[in-house]
Coordinates of C-alpha atoms and ligand atoms in Angstrom, one line a residue:
Chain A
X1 CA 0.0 0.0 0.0
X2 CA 1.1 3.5 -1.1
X3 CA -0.3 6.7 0.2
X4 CA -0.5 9.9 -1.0
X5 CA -1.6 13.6 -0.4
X6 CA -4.3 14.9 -2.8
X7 CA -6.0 18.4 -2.5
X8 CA -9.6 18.1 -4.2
X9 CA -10.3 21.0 -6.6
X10 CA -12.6 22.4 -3.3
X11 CA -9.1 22.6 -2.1
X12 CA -10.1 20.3 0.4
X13 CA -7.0 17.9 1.7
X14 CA -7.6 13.8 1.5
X15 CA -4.9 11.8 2.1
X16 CA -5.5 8.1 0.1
X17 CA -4.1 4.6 -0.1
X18 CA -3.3 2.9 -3.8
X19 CA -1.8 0.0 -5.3
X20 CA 1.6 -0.6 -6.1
X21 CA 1.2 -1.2 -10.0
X22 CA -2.0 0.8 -10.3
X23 CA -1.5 4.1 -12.2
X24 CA -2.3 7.2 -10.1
X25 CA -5.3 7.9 -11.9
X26 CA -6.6 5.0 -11.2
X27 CA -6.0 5.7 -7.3
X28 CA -7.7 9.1 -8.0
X29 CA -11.0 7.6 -9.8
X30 CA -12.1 5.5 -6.6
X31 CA -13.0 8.7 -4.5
X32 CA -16.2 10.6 -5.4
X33 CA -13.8 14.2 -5.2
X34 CA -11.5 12.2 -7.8
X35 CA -10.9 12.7 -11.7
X36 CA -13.3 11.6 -14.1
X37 CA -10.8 10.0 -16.6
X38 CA -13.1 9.7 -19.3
X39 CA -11.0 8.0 -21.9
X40 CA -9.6 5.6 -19.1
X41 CA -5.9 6.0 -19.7
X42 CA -6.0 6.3 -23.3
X43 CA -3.8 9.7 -23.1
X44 CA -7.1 11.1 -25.3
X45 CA -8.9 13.4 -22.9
X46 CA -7.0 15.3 -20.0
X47 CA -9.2 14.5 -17.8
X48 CA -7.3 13.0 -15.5
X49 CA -5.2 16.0 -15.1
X50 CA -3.0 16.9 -11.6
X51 CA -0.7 19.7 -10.5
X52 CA 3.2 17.6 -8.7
X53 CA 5.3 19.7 -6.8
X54 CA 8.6 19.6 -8.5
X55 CA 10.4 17.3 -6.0
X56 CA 7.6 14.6 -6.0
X57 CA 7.4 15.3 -10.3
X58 CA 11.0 13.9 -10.4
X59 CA 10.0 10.6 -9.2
X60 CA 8.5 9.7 -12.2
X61 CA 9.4 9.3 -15.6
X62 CA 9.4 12.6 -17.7
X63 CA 6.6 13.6 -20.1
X64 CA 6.5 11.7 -23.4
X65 CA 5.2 13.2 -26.3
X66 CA 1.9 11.9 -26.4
X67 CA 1.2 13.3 -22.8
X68 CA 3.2 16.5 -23.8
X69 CA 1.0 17.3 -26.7
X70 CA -2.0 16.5 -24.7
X71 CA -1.2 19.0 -21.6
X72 CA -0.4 21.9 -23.7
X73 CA -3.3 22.3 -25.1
X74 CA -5.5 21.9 -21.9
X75 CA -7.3 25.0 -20.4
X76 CA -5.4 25.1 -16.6
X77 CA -1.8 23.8 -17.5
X78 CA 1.0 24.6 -15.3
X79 CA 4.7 24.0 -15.3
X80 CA 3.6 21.1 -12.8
X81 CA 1.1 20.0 -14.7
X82 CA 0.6 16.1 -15.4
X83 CA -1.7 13.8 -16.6
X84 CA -2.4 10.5 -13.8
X85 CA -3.2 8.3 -16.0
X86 CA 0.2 8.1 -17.3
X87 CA 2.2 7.5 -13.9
X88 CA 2.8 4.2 -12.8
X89 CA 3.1 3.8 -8.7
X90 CA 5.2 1.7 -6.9
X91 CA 6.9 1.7 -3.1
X92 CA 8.9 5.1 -3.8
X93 CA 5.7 7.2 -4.7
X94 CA 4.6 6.8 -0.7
X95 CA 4.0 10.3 0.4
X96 CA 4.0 11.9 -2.7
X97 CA 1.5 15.3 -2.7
X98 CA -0.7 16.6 -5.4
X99 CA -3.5 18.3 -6.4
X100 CA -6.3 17.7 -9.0
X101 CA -6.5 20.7 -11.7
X102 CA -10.3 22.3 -12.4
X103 CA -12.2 20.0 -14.8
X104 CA -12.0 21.4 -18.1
Chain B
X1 CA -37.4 15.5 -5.5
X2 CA -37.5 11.6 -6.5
X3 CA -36.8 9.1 -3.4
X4 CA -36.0 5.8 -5.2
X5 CA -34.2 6.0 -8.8
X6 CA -33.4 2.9 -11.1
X7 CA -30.7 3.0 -13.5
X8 CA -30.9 -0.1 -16.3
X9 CA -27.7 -0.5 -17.3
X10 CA -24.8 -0.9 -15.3
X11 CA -22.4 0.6 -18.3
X12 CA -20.6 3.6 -18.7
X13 CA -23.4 5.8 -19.1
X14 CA -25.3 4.4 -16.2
X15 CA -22.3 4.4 -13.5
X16 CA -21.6 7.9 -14.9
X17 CA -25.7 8.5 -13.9
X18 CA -25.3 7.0 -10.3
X19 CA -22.1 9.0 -9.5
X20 CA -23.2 11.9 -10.7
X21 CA -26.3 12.0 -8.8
X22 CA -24.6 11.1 -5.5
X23 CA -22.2 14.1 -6.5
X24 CA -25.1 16.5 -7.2
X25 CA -26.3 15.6 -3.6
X26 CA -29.3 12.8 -4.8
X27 CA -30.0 12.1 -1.1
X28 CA -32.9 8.7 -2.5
X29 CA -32.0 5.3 -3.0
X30 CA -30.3 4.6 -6.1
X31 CA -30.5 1.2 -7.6
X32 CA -28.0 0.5 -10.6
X33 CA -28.9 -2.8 -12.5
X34 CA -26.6 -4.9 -15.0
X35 CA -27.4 -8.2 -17.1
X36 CA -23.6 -8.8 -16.6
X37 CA -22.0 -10.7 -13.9
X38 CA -19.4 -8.0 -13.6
X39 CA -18.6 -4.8 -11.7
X40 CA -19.1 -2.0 -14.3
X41 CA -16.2 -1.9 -17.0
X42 CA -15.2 0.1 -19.8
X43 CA -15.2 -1.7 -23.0
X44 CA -12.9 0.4 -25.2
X45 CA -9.5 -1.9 -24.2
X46 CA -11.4 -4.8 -24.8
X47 CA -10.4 -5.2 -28.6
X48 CA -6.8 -3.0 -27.8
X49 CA -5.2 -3.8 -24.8
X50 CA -7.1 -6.9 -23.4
X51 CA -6.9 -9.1 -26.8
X52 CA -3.3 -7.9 -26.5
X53 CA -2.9 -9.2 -23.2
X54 CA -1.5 -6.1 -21.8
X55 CA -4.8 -5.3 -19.6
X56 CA -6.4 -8.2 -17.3
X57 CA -10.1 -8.2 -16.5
X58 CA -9.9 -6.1 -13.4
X59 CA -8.1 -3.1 -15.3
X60 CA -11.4 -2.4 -17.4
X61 CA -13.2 -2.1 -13.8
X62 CA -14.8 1.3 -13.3
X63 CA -15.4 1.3 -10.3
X64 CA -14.5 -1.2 -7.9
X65 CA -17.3 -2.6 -5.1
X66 CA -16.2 -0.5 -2.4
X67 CA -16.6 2.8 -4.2
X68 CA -20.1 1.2 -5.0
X69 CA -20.9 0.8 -0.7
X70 CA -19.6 4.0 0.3
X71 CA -21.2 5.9 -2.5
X72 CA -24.7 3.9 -1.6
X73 CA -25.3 2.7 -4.9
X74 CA -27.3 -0.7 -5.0
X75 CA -25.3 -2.4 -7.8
X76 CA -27.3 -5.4 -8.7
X77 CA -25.5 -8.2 -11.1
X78 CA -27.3 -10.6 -13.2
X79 CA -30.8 -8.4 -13.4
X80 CA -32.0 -7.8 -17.0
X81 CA -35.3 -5.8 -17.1
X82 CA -37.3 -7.0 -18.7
X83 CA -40.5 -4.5 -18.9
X84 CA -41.5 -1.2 -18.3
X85 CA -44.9 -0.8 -16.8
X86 CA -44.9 2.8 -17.3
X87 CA -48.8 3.7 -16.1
X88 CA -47.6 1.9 -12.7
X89 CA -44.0 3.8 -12.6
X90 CA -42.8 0.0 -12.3
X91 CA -39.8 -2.4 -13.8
X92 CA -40.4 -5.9 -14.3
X93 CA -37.2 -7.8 -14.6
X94 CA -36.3 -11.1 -15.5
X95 CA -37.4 -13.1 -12.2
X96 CA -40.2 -11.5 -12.0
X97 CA -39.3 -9.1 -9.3
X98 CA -41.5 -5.6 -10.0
X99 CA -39.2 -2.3 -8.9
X100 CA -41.0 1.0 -8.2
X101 CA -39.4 4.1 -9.7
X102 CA -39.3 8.0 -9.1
X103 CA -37.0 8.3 -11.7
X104 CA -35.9 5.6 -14.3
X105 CA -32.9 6.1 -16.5
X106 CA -32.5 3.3 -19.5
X107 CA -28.8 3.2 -20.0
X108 CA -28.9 -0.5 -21.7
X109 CA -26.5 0.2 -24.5
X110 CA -26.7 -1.6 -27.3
X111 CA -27.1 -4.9 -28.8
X112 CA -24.7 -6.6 -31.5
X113 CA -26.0 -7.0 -35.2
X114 CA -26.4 -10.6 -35.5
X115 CA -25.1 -12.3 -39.2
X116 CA -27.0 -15.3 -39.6
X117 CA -25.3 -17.4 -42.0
X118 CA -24.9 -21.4 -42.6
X119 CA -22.3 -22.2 -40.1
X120 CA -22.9 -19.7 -37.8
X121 CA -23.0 -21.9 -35.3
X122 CA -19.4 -23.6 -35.4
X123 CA -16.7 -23.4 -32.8
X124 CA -14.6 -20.3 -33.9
X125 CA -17.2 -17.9 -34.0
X126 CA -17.0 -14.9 -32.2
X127 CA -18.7 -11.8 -31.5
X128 CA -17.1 -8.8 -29.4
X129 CA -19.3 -6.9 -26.9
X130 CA -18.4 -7.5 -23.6
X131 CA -15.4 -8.9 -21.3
X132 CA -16.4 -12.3 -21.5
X133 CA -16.4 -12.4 -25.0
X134 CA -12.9 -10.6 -25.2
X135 CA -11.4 -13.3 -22.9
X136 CA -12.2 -16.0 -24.5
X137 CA -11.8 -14.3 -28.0
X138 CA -7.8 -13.6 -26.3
X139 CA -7.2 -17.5 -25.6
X140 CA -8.3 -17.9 -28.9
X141 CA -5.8 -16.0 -30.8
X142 CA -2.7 -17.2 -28.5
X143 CA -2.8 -20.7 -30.7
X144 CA -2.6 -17.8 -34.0
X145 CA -5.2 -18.8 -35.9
X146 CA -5.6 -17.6 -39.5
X147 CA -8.1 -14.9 -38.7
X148 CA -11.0 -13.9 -40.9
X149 CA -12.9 -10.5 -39.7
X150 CA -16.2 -9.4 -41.1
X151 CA -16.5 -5.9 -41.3
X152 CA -13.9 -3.0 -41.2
X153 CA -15.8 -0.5 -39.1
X154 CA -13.3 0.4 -36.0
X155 CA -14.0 -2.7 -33.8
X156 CA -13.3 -4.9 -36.5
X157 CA -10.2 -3.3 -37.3
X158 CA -8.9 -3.0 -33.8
X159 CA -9.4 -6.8 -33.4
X160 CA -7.3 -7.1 -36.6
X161 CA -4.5 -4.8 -35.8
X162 CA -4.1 -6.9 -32.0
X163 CA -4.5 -10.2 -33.8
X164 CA -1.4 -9.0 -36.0
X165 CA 0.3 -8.1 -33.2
X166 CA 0.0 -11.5 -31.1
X167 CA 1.6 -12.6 -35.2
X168 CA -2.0 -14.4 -36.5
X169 CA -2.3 -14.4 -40.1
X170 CA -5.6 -12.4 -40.5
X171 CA -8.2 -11.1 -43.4
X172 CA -11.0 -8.6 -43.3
X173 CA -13.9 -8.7 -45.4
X174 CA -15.8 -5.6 -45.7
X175 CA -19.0 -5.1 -47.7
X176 CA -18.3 -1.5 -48.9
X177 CA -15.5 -0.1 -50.9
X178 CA -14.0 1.7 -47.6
X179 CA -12.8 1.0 -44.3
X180 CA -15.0 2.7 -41.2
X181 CA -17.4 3.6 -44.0
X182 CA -19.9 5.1 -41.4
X183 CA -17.9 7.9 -39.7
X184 CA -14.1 8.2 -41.5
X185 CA -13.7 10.4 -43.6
X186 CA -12.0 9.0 -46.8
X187 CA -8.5 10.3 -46.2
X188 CA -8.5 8.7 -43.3
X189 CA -9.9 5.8 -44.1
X190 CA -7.2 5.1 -47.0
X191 CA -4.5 6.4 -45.0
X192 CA -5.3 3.6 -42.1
X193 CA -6.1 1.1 -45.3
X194 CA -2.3 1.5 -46.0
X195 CA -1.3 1.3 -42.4
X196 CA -2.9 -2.1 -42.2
X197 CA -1.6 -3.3 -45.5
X198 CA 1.7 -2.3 -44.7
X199 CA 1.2 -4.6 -41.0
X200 CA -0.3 -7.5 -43.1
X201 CA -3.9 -7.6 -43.0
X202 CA -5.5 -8.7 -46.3
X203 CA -9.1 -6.5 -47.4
X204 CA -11.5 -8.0 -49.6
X205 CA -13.6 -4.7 -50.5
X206 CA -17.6 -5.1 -51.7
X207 CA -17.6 -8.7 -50.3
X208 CA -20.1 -10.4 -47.4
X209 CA -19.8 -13.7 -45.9
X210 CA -21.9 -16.1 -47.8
X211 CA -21.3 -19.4 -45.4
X212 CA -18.9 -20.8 -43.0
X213 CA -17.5 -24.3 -43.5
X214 CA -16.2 -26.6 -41.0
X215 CA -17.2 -30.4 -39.1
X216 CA -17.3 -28.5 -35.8
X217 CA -14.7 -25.9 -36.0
X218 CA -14.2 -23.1 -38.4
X219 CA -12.2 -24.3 -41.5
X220 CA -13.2 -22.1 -44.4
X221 CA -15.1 -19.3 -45.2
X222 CA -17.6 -18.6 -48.7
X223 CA -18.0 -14.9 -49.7
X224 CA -20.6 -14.0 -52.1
X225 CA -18.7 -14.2 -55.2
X226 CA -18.1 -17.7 -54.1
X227 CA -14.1 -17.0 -53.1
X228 CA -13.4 -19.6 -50.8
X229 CA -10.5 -18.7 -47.8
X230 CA -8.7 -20.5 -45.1
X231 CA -9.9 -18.9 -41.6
X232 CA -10.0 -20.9 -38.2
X233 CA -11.4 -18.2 -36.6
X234 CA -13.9 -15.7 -37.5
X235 CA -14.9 -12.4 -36.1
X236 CA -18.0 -11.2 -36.7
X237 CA -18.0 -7.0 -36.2
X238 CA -21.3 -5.3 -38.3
X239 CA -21.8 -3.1 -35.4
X240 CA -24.2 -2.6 -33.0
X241 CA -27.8 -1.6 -32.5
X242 CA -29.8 -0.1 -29.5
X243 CA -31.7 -3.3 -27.9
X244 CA -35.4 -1.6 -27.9
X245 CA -37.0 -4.8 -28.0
X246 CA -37.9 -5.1 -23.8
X247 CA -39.8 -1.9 -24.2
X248 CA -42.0 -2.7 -27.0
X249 CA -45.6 -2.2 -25.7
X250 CA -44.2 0.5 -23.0
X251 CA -45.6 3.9 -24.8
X252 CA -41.7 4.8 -25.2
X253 CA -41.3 6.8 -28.1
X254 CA -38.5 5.3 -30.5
X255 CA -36.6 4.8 -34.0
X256 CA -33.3 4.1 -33.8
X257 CA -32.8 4.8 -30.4
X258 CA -34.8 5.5 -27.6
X259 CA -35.9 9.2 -28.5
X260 CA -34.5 12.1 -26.3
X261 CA -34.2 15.7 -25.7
X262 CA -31.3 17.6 -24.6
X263 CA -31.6 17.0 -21.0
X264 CA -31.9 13.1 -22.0
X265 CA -36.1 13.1 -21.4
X266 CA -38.2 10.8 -23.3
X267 CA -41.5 11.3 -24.1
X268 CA -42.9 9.3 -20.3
X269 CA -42.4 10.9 -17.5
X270 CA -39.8 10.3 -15.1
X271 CA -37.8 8.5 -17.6
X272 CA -34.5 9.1 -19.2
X273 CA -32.1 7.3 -21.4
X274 CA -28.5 7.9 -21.9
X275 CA -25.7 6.3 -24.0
X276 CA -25.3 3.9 -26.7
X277 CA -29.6 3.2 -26.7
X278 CA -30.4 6.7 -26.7
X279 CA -31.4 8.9 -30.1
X280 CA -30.4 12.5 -29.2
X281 CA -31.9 15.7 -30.7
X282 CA -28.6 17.6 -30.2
X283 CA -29.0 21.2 -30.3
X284 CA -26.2 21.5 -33.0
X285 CA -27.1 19.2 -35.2
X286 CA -30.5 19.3 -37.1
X287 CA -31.2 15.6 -36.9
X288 CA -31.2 13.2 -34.0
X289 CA -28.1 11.7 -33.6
X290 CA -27.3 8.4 -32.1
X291 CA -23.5 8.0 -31.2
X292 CA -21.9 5.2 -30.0
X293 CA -18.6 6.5 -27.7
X294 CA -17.5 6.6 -24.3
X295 CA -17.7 10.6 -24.5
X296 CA -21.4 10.5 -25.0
X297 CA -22.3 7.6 -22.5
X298 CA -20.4 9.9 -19.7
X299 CA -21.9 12.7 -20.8
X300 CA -25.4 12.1 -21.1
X301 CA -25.0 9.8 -17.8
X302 CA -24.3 13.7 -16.4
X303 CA -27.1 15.2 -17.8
X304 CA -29.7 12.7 -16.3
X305 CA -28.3 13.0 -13.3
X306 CA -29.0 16.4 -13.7
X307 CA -31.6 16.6 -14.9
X308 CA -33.0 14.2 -11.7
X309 CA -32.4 16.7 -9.9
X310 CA -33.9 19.4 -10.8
X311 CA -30.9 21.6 -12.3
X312 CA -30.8 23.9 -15.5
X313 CA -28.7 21.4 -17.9
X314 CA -28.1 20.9 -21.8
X315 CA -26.6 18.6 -23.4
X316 CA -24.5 20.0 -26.1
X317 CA -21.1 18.6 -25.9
X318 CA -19.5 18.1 -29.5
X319 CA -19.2 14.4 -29.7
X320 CA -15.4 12.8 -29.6
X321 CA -14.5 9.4 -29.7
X322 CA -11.2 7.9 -30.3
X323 CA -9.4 4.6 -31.8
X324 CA -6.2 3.0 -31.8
X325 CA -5.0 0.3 -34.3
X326 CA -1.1 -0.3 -34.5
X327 CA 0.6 2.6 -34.0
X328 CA -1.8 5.0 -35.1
X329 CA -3.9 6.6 -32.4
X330 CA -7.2 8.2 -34.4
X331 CA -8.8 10.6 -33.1
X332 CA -12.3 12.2 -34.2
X333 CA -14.2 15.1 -32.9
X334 CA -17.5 17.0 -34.3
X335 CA -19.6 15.5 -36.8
X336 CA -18.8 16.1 -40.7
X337 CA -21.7 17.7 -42.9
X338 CA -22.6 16.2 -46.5
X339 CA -21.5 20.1 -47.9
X340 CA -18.6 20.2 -46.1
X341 CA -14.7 21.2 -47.5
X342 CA -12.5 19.0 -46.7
X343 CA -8.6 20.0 -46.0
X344 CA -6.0 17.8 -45.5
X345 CA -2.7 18.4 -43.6
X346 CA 0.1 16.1 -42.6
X347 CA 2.9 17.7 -41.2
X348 CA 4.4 14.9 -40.0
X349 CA 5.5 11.4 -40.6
X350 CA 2.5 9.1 -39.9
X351 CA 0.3 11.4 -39.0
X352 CA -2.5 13.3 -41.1
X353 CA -5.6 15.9 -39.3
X354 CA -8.4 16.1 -41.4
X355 CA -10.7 19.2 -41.2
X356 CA -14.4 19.3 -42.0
X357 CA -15.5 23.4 -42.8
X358 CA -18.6 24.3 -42.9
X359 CA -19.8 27.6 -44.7
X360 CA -18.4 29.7 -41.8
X361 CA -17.4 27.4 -38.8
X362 CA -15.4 24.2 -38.2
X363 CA -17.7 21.1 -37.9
X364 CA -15.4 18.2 -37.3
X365 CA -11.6 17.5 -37.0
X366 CA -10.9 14.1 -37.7
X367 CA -6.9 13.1 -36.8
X368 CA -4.1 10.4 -36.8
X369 CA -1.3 11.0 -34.1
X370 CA -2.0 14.7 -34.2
X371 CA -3.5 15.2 -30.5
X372 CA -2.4 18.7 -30.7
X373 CA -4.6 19.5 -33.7
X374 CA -7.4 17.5 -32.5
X375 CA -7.4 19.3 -29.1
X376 CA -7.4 22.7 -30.4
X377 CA -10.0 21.6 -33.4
X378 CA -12.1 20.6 -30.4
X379 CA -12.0 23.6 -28.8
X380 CA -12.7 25.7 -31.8
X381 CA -15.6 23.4 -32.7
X382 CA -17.4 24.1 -29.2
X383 CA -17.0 28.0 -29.7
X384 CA -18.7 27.6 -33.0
X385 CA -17.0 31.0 -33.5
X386 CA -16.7 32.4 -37.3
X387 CA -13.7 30.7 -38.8
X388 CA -11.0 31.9 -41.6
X389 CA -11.0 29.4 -44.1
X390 CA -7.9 30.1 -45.2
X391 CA -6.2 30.2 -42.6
X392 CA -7.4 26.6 -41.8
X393 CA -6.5 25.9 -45.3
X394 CA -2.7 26.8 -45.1
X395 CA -0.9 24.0 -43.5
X396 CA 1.9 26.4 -41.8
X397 CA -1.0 27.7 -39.1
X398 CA -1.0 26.1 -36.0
X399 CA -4.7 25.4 -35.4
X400 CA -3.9 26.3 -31.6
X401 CA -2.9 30.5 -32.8
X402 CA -7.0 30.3 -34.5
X403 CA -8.4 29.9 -30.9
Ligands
FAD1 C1 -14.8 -3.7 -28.2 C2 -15.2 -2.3 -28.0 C3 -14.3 -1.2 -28.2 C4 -14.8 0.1 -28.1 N1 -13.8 1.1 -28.2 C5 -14.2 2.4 -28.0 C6 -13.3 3.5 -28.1 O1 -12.1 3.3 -28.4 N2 -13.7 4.7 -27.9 C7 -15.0 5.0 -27.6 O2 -15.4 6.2 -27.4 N3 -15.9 4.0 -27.6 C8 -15.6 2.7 -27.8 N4 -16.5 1.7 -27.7 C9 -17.9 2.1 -27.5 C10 -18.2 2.3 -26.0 O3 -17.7 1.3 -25.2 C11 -19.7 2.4 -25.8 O4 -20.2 3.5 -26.6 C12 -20.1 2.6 -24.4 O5 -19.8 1.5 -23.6 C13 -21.6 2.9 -24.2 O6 -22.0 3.0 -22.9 P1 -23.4 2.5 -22.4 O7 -23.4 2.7 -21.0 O8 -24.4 3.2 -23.2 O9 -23.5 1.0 -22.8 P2 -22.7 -0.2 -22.3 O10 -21.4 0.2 -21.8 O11 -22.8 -1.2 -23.3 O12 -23.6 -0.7 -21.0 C14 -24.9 -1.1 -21.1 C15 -25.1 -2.2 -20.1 O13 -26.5 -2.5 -19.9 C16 -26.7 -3.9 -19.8 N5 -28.1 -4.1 -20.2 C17 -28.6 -4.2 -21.5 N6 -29.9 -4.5 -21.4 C18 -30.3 -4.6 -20.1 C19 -31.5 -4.9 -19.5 N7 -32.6 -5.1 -20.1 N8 -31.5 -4.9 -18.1 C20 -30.3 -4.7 -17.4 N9 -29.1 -4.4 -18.0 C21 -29.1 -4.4 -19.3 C22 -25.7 -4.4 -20.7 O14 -25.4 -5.8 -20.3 C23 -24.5 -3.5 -20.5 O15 -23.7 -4.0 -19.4 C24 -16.1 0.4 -27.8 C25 -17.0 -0.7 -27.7 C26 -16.6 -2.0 -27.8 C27 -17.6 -3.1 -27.6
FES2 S1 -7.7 9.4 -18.5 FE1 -8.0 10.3 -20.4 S2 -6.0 11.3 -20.7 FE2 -5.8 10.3 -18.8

């Protein structure tokens, strides 16, 4: 079990347990506050969009270009700006903080 | 406000309903029944990633059973309905059990198109609608069959582009002269035509399956023109059709679909229908439209939810749905018009974007590895602002700079 810090786009602070294996969005989908993922993982929708502090960003692997193309073009992207569905967790993702970005 | 609300349909559109409602505060008792044995899934890896065997079952779950508990949604397996008893505000299902409604949403999808042919009934025939079927279908194609698809429409040839990969020989015959006949436009269509020639797949254009031969397993296959070929396993994929036939007698108004407004009301009250079994009158398109897509399941399961409860809601969304067959991810948005001007772009290798202009707007963006395009097409199509065709025309504009 991993757990991790999510702020809810009330700004409202949850702190939630996922699988090793699982990607985050998948964590994220199994609260009622969580992303919608319409396109369930597909990297087709953005809806599964999250903000990672810079130090917790760098434990995952870097954008690829499908994800890149996707995220610039959303309505709220930021610097930190990734989408869930593409991060894998496993045991070094315990603790890691984040917060969902406003449904587009 | 309603106290007791019965969703049929435990797909995409009709968790979408139940979730949303308990979002939007629905404070009743919520009942969400499926014909399936399973937990609600999403069916688009089904022909991708399960046949491939990248996804197990449990990956296409929606929502797992404790999300169902704490969100106090009554998920019931193995119920079918079976009538609507609309005078009463009742649902007779299978065993006979009568259910009361407030509200009733129908979110029952849609049923395959059957091909009744001689040798329909052999071993190696398969159909593709739900999990079971794309399990089995998967332990099927690890022994690499020589596969023989009927139909090219986008299920038909994502079930050829996995079977490549997993190295089965495999056909597709298709009864018109194009591939995806029904919603690609042609560029697209010939462009993907080439990607699958280029991965192996044979097309026999303007064909249908006459017969299939075998003792008791698949060995050959008779088209029309009475061409005989080698297949051990066929795959039937003529697409789908809403299942209205529970609700005959019901006083439901229908024609290809349940018939709906834009806040997914029928003509009874108290009843709604989302998803794959509902015909929409969209407010911008002038005929109803009936779309089969994750995007419209979700978002129509929204608007009955909101429309339950009382709140100012339209659906208008511009429909999207997407596809992915080798490595080409395709990627449609809007809905093309028979007038339309069609301009073609490709600025990169394997890739293409399709645009669909109206007089003075954009009405559909259709795309192959371009998400960049299709994102910005989409946005451009929901503005429905005044567009410069020639600025669209010219392939050095970035569609993002038009937004
Ligand atoms: C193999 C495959 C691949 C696909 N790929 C894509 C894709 O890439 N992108 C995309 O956008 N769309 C795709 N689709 C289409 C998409 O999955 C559907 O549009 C979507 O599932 C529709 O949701 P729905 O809730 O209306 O219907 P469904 O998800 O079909 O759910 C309806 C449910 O109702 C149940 N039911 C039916 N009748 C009754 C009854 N009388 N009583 C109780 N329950 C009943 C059914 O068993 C079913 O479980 C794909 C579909 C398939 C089959
Ligand atoms: S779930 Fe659709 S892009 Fe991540």
């Amino acid at each position: 079990m991993i757990k991790l810090k999510v702020t809810d786009r009330d700004g409202q602070k949850h702190e939630i347990e996922a699988q090793e294996g699982d990607t985050l969005m998948e964590a994220l989908r199994e609260h009622d506050w969580g992303v919608s993922a319409i396109c369930g993982g597909m990297c087709s929708c953005g809806t599964c969009h999250v903000y990672l502090n810079e130090e917790d960003g760098g434990k995952f692997p870097p954008v690829d270009i499908d994800e890149e193309d996707l995220v610039d073009m959303l309505e709220f992207t930021r610097e930190s700006s990734r989408l869930s569905c593409q991060l894998t967790l496993s045991a070094e993702h315990n603790g890691v903080s984040l917060e969902l970005a406003p449904e587009e | 406000m309603s106290d007791t609300t019965v969703i049929v349909g435990a797909g995409q559109a009709g968790l979408q309903t139940a979730v949303s409602l308990r979002q939007g505060g629905y404070a009743g008792r919520l009942l969400l029944l499926g014909s399936e044995a399973h937990l609600p899934y999403q069916r688009p890896p089904l022909s991708k990633q399960v046949l491939k065997g990248e996804f197990d079952a449990d990956r296409c779950t929606l929502r797992g059973a404790d999300f169902l508990a704490a969100q106090e949604i009554e998920f019931r397996p193995h119920s079918r309905a079976e009538a609507l008893l609309s005078d009463q505000q009742q649902l007779r299902l299978a065993d006979g059990q009568l259910l009361s409604y407030d509200a009733l949403v129908i979110a029952s999808g849609a049923r395959l198109n059957r091909l009744h042919l001689p040798g329909s009934e052999l071993d190696g025939v398969f159909y593709l609608r739900t999990i079971d079927d794309a399990l089995t279908l998967r332990e099927r194609l690890q022994a690499q069959p020589q596969v023989l698809i009927a139909g090219a429409g986008y299920i038909g040839l994502e079930v050829a582009a996995s079977a490549r990969a997993l190295g089965c020989k495999v056909r597709v015959v298709e009864a018109q002269q194009q591939l995806m006949q029904r919603s690609a436009l042609p560029a697209i269509a010939d462009f993907m035509r080439a990607r699958h020639e280029q991965e192996g797949v044979a097309f026999h254009f303007g064909r249908k399956l006459a017969a299939i031969h075998g003792q008791r397993q698949v060995q050959r296959v008779g088209l029309d023109d009475g061409t005989e070929l080698d297949a051990e396993l066929v795959v039937k994929g003529i697409g789908v059709r809403p299942d209205l036939r529970w609700l005959e007698g019901s006083g439901l108004a229908t024609a290809r679909g349940i018939l709906v407004d834009d806040q997914c009301r029928t003509n009874l009250a108290n009843v709604y229908a989302a998803g794959d079994c509902a015909e929409t009158q969209h407010p911008l398109y002038s005929e109803p439209v009936l779309l089969e897509s994750v995007q419209n399941a979700v978002s129509q399961g929204k608007t009955c939810a909101a429309a339950i409860l009382g709140q100012d809601t339209s659906y208008s969304d511009v429909p999207w749905f997407w596809s992915e067959q080798f490595d080409c991810r395709i990627q449609l948005a809007g809905l093309p018009q028979p007038q339309d001007e069609l301009v073609v772009r490709s600025d990169a290798p394997n890739s293409m974007t399709v645009l669909a202009l109206g007089a003075d707007r954009l009405h559909a963006i259709q795309c192959i590895n371009a998400p960049r395009d299709y994102m910005a097409a989409r946005k451009i199509i929901a503005l429905g602002d005044a567009i410069d065709r020639d600025r669209l025309r010219n392939p050095k504009t970035e569609l993002k700079e038009l937004l």
